[in-house]
Every structure is written in C-alpha cells, then in structure tokens.
mmCIF file of C-alpha atoms and ligand atoms in Angstrom:
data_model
loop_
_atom_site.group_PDB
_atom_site.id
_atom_site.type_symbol
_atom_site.label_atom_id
_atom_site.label_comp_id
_atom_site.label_asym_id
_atom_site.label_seq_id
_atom_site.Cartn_x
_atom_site.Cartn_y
_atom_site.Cartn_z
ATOM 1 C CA UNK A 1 4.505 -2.701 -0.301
ATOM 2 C CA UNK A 2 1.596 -1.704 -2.347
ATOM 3 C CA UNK A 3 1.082 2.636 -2.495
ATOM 4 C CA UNK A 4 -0.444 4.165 0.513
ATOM 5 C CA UNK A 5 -4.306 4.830 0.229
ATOM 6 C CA UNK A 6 -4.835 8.622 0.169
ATOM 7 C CA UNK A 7 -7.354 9.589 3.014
ATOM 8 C CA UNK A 8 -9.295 12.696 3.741
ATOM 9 C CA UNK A 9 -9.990 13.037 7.662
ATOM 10 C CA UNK A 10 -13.139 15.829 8.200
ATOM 11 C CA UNK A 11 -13.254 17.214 11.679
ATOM 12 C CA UNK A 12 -15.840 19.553 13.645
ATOM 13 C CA UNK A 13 -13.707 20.276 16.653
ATOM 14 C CA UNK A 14 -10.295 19.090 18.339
ATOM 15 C CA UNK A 15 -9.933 16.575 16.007
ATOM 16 C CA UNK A 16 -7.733 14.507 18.447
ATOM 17 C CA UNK A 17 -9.138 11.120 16.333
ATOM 18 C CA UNK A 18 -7.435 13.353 13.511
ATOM 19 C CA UNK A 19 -4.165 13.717 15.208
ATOM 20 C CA UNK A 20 -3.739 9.950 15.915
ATOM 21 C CA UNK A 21 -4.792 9.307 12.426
ATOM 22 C CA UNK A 22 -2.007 11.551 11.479
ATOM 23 C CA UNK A 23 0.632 10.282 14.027
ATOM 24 C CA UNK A 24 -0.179 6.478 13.436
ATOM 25 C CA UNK A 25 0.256 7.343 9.405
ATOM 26 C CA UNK A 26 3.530 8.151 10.108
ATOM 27 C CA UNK A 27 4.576 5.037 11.990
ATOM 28 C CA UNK A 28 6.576 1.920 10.472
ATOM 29 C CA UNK A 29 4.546 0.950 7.192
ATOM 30 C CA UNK A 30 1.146 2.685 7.768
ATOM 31 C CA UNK A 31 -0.997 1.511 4.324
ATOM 32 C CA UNK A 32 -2.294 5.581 4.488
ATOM 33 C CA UNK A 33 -1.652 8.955 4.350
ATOM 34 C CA UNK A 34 -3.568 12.059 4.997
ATOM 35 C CA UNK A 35 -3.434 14.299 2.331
ATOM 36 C CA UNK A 36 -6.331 16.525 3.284
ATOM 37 C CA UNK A 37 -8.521 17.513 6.623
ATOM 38 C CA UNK A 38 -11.185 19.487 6.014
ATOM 39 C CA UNK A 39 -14.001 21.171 8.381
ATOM 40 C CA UNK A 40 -17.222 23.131 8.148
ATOM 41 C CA UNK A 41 -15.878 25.140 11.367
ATOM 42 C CA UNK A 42 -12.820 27.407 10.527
ATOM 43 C CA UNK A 43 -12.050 27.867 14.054
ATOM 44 C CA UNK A 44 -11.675 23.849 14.255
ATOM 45 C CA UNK A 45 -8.734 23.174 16.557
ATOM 46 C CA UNK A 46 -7.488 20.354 14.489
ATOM 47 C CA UNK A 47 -6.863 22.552 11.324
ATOM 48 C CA UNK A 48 -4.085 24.185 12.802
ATOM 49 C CA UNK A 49 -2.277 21.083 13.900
ATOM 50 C CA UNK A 50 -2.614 20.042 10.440
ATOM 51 C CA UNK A 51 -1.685 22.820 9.089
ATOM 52 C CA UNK A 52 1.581 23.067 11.047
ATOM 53 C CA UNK A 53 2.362 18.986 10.378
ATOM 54 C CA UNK A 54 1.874 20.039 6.737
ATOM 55 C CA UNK A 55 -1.319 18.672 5.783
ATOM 56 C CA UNK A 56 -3.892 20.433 3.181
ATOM 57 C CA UNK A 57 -6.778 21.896 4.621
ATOM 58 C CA UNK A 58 -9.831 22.857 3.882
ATOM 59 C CA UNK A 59 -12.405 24.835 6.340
ATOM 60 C CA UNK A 60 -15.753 26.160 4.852
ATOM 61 C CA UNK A 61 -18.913 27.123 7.309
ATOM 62 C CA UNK A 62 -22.024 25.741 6.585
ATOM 63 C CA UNK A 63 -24.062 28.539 7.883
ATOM 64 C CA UNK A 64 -26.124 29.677 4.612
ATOM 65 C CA UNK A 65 -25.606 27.269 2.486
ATOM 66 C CA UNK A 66 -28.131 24.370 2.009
ATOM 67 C CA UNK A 67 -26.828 20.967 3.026
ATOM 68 C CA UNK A 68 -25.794 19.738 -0.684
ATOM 69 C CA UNK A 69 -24.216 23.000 -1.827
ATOM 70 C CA UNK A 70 -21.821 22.431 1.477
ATOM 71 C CA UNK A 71 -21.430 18.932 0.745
ATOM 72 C CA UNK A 72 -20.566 19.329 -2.955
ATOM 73 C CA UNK A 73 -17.798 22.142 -1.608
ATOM 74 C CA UNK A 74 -16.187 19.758 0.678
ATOM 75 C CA UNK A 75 -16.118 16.872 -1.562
ATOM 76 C CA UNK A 76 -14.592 18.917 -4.444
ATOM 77 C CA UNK A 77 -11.924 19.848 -1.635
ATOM 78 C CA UNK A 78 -11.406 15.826 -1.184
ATOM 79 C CA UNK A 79 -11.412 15.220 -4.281
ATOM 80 C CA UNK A 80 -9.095 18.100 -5.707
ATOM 81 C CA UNK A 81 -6.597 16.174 -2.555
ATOM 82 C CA UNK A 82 -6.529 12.579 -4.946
ATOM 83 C CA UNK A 83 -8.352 11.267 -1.818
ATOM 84 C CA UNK A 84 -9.695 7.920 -2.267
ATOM 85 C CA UNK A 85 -11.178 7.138 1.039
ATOM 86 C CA UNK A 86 -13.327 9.974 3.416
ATOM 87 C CA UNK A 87 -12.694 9.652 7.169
ATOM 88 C CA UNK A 88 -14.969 11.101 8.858
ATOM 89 C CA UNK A 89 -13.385 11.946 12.858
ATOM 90 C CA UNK A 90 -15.708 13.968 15.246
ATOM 91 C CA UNK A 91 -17.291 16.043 11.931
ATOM 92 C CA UNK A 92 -20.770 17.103 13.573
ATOM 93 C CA UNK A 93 -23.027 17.285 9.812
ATOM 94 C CA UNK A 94 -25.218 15.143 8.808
ATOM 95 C CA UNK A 95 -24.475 14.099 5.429
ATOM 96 C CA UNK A 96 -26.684 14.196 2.360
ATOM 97 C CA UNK A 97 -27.715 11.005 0.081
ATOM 98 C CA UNK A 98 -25.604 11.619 -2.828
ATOM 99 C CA UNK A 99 -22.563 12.470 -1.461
ATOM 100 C CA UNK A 100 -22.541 9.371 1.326
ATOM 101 C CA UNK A 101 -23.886 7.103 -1.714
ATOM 102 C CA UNK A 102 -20.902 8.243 -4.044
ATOM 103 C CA UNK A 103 -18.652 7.154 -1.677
ATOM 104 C CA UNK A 104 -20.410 3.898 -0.812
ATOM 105 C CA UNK A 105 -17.568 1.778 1.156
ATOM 106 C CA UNK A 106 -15.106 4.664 0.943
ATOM 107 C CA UNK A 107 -16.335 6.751 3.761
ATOM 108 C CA UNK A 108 -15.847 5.204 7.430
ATOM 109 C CA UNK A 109 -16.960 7.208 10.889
ATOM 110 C CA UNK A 110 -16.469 6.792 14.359
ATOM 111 C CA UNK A 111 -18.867 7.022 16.252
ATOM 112 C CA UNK A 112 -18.944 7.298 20.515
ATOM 113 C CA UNK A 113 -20.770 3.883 21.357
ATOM 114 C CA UNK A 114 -21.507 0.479 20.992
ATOM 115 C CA UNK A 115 -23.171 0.577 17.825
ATOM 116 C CA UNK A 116 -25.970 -0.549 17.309
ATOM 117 C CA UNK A 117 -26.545 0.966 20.719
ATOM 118 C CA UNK A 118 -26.953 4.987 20.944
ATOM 119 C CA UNK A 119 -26.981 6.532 18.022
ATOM 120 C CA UNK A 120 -27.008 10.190 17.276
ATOM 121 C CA UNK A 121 -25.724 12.560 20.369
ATOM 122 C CA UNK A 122 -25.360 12.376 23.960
ATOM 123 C CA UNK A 123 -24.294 8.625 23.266
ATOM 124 C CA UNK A 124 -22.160 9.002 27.338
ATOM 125 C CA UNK A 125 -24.907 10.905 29.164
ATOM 126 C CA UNK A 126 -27.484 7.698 27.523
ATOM 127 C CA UNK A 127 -25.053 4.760 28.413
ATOM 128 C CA UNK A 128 -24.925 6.373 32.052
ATOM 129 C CA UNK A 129 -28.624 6.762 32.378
ATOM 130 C CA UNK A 130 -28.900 3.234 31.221
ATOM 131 C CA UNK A 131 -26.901 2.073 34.168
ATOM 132 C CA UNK A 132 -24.771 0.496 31.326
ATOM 133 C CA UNK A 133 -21.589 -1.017 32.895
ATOM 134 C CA UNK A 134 -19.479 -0.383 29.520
ATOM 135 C CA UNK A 135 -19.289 2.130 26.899
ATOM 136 C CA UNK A 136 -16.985 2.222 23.922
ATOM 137 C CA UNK A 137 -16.280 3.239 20.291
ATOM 138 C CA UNK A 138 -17.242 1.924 16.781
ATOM 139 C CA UNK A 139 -16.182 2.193 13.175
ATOM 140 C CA UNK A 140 -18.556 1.728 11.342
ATOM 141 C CA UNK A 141 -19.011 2.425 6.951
ATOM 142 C CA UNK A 142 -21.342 5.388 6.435
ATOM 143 C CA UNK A 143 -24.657 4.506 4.675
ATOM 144 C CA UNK A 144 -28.006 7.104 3.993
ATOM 145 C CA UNK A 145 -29.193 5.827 7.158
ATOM 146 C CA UNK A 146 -27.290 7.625 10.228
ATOM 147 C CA UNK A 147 -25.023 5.298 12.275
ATOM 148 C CA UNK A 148 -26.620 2.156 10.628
ATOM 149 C CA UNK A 149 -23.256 0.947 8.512
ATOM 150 C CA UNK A 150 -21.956 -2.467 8.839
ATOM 151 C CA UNK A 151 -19.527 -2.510 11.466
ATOM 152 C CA UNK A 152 -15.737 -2.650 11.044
ATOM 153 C CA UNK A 153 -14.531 -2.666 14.743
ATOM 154 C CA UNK A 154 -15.471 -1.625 18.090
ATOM 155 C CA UNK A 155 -13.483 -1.131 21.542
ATOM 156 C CA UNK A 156 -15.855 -1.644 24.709
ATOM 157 C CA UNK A 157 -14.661 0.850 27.855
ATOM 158 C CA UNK A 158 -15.974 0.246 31.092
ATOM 159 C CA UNK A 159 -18.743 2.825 33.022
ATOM 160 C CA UNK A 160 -16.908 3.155 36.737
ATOM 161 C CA UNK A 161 -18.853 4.816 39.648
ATOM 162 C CA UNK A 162 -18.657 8.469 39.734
ATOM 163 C CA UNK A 163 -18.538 8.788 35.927
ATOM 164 C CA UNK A 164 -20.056 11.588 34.559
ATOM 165 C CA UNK A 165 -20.336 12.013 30.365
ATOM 166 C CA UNK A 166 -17.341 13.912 30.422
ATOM 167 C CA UNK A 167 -15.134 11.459 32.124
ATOM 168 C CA UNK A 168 -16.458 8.541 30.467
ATOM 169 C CA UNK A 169 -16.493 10.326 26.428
ATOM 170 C CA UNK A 170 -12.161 11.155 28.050
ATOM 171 C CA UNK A 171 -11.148 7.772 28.520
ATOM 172 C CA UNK A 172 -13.335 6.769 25.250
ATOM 173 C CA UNK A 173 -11.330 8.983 23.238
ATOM 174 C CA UNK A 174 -7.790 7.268 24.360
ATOM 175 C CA UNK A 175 -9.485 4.091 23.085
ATOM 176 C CA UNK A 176 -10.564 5.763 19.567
ATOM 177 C CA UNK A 177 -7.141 6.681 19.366
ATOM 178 C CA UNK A 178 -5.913 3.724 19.479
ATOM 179 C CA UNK A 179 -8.591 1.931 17.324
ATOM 180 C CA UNK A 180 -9.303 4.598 14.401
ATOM 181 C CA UNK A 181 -6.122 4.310 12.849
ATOM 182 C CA UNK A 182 -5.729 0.565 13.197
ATOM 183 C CA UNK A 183 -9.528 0.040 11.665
ATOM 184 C CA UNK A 184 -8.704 2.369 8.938
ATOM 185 C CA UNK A 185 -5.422 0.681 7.953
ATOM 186 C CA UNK A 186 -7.129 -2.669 8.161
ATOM 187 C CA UNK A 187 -9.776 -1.571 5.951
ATOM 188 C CA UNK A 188 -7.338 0.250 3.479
ATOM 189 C CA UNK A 189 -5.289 -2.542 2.776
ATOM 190 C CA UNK A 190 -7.501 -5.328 2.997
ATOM 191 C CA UNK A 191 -7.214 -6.067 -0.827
ATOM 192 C CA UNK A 192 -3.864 -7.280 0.149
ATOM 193 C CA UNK A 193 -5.218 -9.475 3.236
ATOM 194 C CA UNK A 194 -5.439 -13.143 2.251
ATOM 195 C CA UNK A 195 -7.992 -13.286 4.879
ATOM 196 C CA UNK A 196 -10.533 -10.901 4.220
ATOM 197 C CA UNK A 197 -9.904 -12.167 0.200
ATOM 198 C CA UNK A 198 -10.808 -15.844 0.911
ATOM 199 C CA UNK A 199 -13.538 -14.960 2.798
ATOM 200 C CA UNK A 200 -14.762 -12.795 -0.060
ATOM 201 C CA UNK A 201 -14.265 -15.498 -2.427
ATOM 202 C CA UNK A 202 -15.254 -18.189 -0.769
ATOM 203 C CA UNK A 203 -18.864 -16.564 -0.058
ATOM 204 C CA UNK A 204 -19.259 -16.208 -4.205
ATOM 205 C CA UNK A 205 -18.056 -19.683 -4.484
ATOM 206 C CA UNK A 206 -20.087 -21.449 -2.376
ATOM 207 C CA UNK A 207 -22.880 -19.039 -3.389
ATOM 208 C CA UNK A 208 -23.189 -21.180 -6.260
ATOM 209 C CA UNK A 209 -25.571 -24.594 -6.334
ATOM 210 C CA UNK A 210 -24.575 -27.957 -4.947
ATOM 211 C CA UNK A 211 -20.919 -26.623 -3.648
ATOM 212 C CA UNK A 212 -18.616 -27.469 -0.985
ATOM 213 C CA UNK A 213 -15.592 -26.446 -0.009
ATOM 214 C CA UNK A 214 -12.070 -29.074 0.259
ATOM 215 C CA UNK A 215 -8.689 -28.496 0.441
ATOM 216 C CA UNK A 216 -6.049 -29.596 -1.934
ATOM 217 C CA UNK A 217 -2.852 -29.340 -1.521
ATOM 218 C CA UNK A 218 -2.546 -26.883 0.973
ATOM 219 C CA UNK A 219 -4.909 -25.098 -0.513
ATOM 220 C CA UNK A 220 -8.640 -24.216 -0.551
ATOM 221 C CA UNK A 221 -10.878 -25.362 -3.254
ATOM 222 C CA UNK A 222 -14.455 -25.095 -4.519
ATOM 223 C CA UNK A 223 -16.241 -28.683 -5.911
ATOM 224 C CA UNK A 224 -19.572 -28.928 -7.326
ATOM 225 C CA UNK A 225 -21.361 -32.400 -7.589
ATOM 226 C CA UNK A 226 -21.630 -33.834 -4.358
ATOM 227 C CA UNK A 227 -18.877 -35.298 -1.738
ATOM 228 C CA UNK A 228 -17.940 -38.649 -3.889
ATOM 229 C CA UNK A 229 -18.074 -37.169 -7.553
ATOM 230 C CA UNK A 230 -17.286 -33.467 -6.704
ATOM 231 C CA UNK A 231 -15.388 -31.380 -9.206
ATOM 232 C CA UNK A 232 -12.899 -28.476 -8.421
ATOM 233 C CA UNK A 233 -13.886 -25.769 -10.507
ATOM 234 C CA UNK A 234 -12.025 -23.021 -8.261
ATOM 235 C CA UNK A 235 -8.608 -22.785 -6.354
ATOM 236 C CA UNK A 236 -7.539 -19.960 -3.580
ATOM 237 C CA UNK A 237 -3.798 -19.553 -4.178
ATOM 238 C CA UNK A 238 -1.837 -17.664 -1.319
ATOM 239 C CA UNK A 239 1.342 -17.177 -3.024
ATOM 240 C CA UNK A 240 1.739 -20.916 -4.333
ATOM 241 C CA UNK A 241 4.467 -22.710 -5.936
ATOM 242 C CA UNK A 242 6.996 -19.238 -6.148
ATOM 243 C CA UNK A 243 4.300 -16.560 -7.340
ATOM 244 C CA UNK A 244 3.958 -13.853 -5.926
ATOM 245 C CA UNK A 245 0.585 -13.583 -6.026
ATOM 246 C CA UNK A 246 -3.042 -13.958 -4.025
ATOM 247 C CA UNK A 247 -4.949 -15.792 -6.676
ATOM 248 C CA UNK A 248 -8.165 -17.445 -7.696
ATOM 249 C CA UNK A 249 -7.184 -20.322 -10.128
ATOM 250 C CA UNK A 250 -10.445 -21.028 -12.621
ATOM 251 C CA UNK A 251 -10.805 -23.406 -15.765
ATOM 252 C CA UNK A 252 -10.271 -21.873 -19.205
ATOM 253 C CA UNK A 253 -11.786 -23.306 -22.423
ATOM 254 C CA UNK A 254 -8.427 -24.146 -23.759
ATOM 255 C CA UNK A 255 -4.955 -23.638 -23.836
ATOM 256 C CA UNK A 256 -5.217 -21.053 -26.291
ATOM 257 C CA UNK A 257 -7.830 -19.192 -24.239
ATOM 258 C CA UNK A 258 -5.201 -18.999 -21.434
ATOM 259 C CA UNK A 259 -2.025 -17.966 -23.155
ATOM 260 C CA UNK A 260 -4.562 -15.210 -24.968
ATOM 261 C CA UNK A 261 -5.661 -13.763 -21.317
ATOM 262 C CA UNK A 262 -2.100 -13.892 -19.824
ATOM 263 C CA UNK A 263 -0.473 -12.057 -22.712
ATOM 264 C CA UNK A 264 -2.787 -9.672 -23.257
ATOM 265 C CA UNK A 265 -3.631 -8.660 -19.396
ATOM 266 C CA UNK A 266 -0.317 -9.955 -17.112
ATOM 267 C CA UNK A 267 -1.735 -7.342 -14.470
ATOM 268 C CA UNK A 268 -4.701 -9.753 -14.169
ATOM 269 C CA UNK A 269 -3.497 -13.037 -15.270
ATOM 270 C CA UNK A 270 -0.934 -15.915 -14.767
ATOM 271 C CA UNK A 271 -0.630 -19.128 -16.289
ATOM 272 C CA UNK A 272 0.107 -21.217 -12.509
ATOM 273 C CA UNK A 273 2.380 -23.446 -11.922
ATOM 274 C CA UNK A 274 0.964 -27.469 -12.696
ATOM 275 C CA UNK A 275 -2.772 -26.068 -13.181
ATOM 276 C CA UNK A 276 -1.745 -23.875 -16.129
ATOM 277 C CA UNK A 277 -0.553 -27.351 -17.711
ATOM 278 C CA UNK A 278 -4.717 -28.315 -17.917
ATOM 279 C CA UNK A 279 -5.743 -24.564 -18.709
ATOM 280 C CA UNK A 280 -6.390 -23.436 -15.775
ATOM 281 C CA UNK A 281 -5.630 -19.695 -15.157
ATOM 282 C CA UNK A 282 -4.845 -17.849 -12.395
ATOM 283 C CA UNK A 283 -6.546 -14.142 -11.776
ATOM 284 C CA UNK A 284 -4.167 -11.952 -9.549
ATOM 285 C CA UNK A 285 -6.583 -10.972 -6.406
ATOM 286 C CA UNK A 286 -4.262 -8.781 -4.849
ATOM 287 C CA UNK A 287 -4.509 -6.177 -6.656
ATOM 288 C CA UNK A 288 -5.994 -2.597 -6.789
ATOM 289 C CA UNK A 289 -9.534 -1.960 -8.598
ATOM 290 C CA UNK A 290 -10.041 -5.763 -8.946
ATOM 291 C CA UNK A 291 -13.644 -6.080 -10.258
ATOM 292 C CA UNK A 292 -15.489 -8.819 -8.806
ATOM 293 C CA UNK A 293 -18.203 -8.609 -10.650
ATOM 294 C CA UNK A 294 -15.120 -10.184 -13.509
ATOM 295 C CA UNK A 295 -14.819 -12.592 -10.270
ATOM 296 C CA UNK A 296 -18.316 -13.742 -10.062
ATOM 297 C CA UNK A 297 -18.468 -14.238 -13.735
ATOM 298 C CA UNK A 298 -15.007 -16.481 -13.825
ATOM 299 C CA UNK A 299 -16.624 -18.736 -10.990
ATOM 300 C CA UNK A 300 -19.825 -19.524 -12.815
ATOM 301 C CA UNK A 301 -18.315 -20.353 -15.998
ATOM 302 C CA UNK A 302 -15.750 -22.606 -14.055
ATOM 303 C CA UNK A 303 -18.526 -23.740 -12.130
ATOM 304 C CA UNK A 304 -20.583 -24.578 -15.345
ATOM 305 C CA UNK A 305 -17.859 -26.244 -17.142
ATOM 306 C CA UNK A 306 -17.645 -29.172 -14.056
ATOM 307 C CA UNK A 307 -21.297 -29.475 -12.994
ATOM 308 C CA UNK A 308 -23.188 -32.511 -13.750
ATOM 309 C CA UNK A 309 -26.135 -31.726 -16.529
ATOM 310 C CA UNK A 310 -29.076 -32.005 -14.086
ATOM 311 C CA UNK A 311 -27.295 -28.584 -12.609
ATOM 312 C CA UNK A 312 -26.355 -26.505 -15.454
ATOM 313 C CA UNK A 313 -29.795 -27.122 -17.096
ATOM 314 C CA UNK A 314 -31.501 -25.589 -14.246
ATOM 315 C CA UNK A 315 -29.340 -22.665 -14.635
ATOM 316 C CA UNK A 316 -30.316 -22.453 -18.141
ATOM 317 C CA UNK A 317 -33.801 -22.178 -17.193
ATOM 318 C CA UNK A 318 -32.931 -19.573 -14.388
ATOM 319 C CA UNK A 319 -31.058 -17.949 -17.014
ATOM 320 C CA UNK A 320 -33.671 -17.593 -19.828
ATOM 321 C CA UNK A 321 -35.769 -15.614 -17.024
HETATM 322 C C1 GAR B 1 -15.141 11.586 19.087
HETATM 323 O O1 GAR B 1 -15.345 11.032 20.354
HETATM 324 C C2 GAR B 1 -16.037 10.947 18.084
HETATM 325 O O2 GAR B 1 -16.325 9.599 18.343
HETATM 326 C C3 GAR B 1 -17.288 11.771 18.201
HETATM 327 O O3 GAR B 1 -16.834 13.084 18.389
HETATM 328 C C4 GAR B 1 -15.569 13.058 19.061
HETATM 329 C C5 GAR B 1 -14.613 13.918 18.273
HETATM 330 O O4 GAR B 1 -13.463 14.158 18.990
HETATM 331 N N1 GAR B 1 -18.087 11.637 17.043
HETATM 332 C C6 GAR B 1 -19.426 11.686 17.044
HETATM 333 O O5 GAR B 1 -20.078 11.906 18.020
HETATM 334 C C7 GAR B 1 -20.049 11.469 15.690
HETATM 335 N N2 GAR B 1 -21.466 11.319 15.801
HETATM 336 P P1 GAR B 1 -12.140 14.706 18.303
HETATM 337 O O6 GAR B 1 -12.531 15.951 17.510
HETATM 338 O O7 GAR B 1 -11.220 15.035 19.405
HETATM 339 O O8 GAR B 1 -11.626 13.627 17.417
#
C-alpha cells in the first residue's frame, strides 16, 4: 500500500463534509489522512470536532485583511501541515489567482449542484424555482474561474413536492457524505489506478501521427504505420510476467542504453521480462511524482524510431519551427 496522501480540509461552518472526510479516512485502507482543517471563522463548528478527534487546526478571520494576505496565512497553515492536496468542504471565500493556480489539480471542492448547473449560492432555492425534478452534489478541481473545474464526480438527488431549500440542501448533504470522501480517495490514489493510467497514456500515445491502438499479448499496444505494416513502439504493462509494476514499455537505442537507465534510476526503470531481450525498457508508472512530460518524450522517441520516413520527416519539419 503506497503512503496515505496528506489532505487539508477548509471549512466555513459545520463542516459535516469534514467529519465524513475524517470518519471515512479512518476506515479499512483509506489512501488519505487529514492532517489539518483550517477556517476563516473561529467559531466554525467543525474545528472543535477536529480538534477533539486530534486533528491540527487552524482558524484565522478574514475580516481586515485583503483577500491574498488571508490566503497566503491559510496556505502557510497547509503547508506548515506537509499537506499535499487542499479540500475545500463548505469554506464560503472566494479564492484568489495565485493561491488556486499553485495548487492547480491539488485543490478539489464540493459544490451543492449539478455542475455545470447553479453556480455560486442559493444553488437549492434555484433548482426549486426551476421546477428541477433533481438536485445533487459535485466535485469538481478548483480553477481561477469559480465552479468551472473539470468534474470528478457528481451524485443527482431527487426534488420531491413540498421541498423547500432547506430540506432539499439536508438530504444533499447525506449524499456529499457519502461521495466526498470516495471522490477524494479516487482522486488521491489514482497514480496507482491502472485505469485512469492507461487512459492517460493511451491519449499521449495515440496523440501521436498515423497511430492505432492493438493488443498483444494481453496487453495494450501503440503501432504507427498503418493496420498491415504497423509498428509497436509502446506497451501498457499491468503487472506482466511477475513485476510488480504498472508500466509503459518503450524502445531504447541499445542494450547498453537500457542496462545504463535501469542501474542508474531502478525507481524509474526495469529491464521487462522478453522485451528487455530487444532493448526495450520498462518505465515504472505507478509511482509518486512521475513526470509525464519524461512520458511524452519516451513515446516520441519510440514512436520515431518505428515510423516509416515519410512520417518522421514531417516531424522534422514541424520540429525546425
Ligand atoms: C455543503 O453542502 C457544501 O456543498 C456547500 O456548503 C455545505 C457545507 O456544509 N458548499 C458550497 O456551497 C460551496 N460553494 P458542511 O459545513 O456541513 O460540510
């Protein structure tokens, strides 16, 4: 089991999404743990529950102090915590640039509707006026632009007659509880989901001209050339052949090349099992603070060393631009 990602959880209020962040980190294998919640209200119910489940906190009002000099406070408190992810649960500020962009696809919110429906306040007292016959909950990544980041999950709640915005934001509170913590964990540890890594890959790989996608045995590969001649010049490896890695298997230059790269970085490469035999090498996905820029780089050369001329001399050109 790979270490728990280190979340801070800001609150405004109750901070009930807190609690059943809290609760849910402490069953089974949870791939988080609070280690700070913080609020710009002192009086925020939620700090005390923290406080007694033995959880840092952090309160500082934002009355008199401009927006980035309250930001900058709380962020030192989430960063003083070793958090690396910002969750934000029912915390009423609106964030400034820098901060939200210095923790671009580390901060998550959730936010009281189906996104991209209703955002800002009142998001209940809308839906009803609507005559909407569902509500519901999104988490969504936080970007400059308020409640506009992509979309990680969502929970629809039905409107019944006689609702009023307090009944209906009730029940769509017991359905944040129960999605916030899942969404979170899901995004946490999705470096370690061959999923949401072969989808990531295979976007870059097929990114790239003239390619298709074909398995081989068992597993998904990347060709270049065109269905009859097609070249591999990328493998996804889900824990092939005894390793226990998530891999991307790419062509070396040589033999030499490969030993070189495995010796000198075996928390990045393996020589694989039957590939390694023709240089290929295998770069460990499943792993933290793997840069995919490194990624995209591997896949062209791979690309380049399989593609017919006609290809890699347009890419030439592109590349001289
Ligand atoms: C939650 O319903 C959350 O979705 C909403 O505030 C409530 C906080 O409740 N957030 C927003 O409206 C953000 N724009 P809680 O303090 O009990 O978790």
């Amino acid at each position: 089991m790979a270490e728990k990602a280190r979340i801070a959880v800001l609150i405004s209020g109750a901070g009930t999404n807190m609690a059943a962040l809290v609760y849910a980190s402490r069953v089974g294998d949870c791939p988080y743990e609070v280690v700070l919640v913080a609020s710009n209200d002192p009086a925020a119910a939620g700090l005390a529950l923290a406080e007694a489940e033995g959880i840092a906190t952090f309160a500082l009002p934002h009355k008199g102090m401009t927006r980035e000099a309250h930001d900058a406070a709380m962020e030192a408190a989430v960063l003083e915590a070793g958090a690396q992810y910002i969750v934000l649960a029912g915390y009423m500020r609106i964030l400034s640039d820098g901060f939200v962009e210095r923790w671009d696809g580390r901060m998550l919110n959730i936010h009281p509707s189906l996104l991209p429906l209703y955002k800002g306040l009142d998001t209940h007292a809308r839906a009803i006026a609507a005559g909407d016959s569902q509500g519901g909950t999104s988490v969504h990544l936080v970007t400059p632009e308020l409640d506009a980041g992509e979309v990680l999950a969502q929970v629809r709640v039905p409107i019944v007659a006689g609702d009023t915005p307090d009944s209906l934001a009730e029940r769509v509170k017991l359905a944040e509880h129960q999605l916030y913590p899942r969404a979170v964990a899901d995004y946490v540890a999705r470096g370690q989901n061959p999923v949401w890594l072969l989808d990531r890959l295979r976007a870059l790989a097929l990114a790239l001209p003239e390619t298709d996608e074909r398995e081989s045995h068992g597993s998904p590969g990347f060709r270049v050339g065109g269905d009859k001649t097609g070249k591999f010049f990328a493998y996804f490896a889900d824990q092939h052949h005894g390793t226990p890695h998530i891999a991307l298997l790419v062509r070396t230059g040589s033999m030499d090349e490969l030993l070189n790269l495995v010796e000198s970085q075996p928390e990045v490469y393996f020589k694989p099992a039957y590939y390694g035999a023709s240089g290929w090498v295998g770069i460990i996905l499943d792993r933290p603070g793997v840069d995919w820029d490194e990624v995209v780089e591997w896949l062209q050369r791979s690309w380049r060393s399989v593609a017919p001329k006609r290809l890699t001399r347009l890419m030439d050109v592109a590349d001289a631009f």
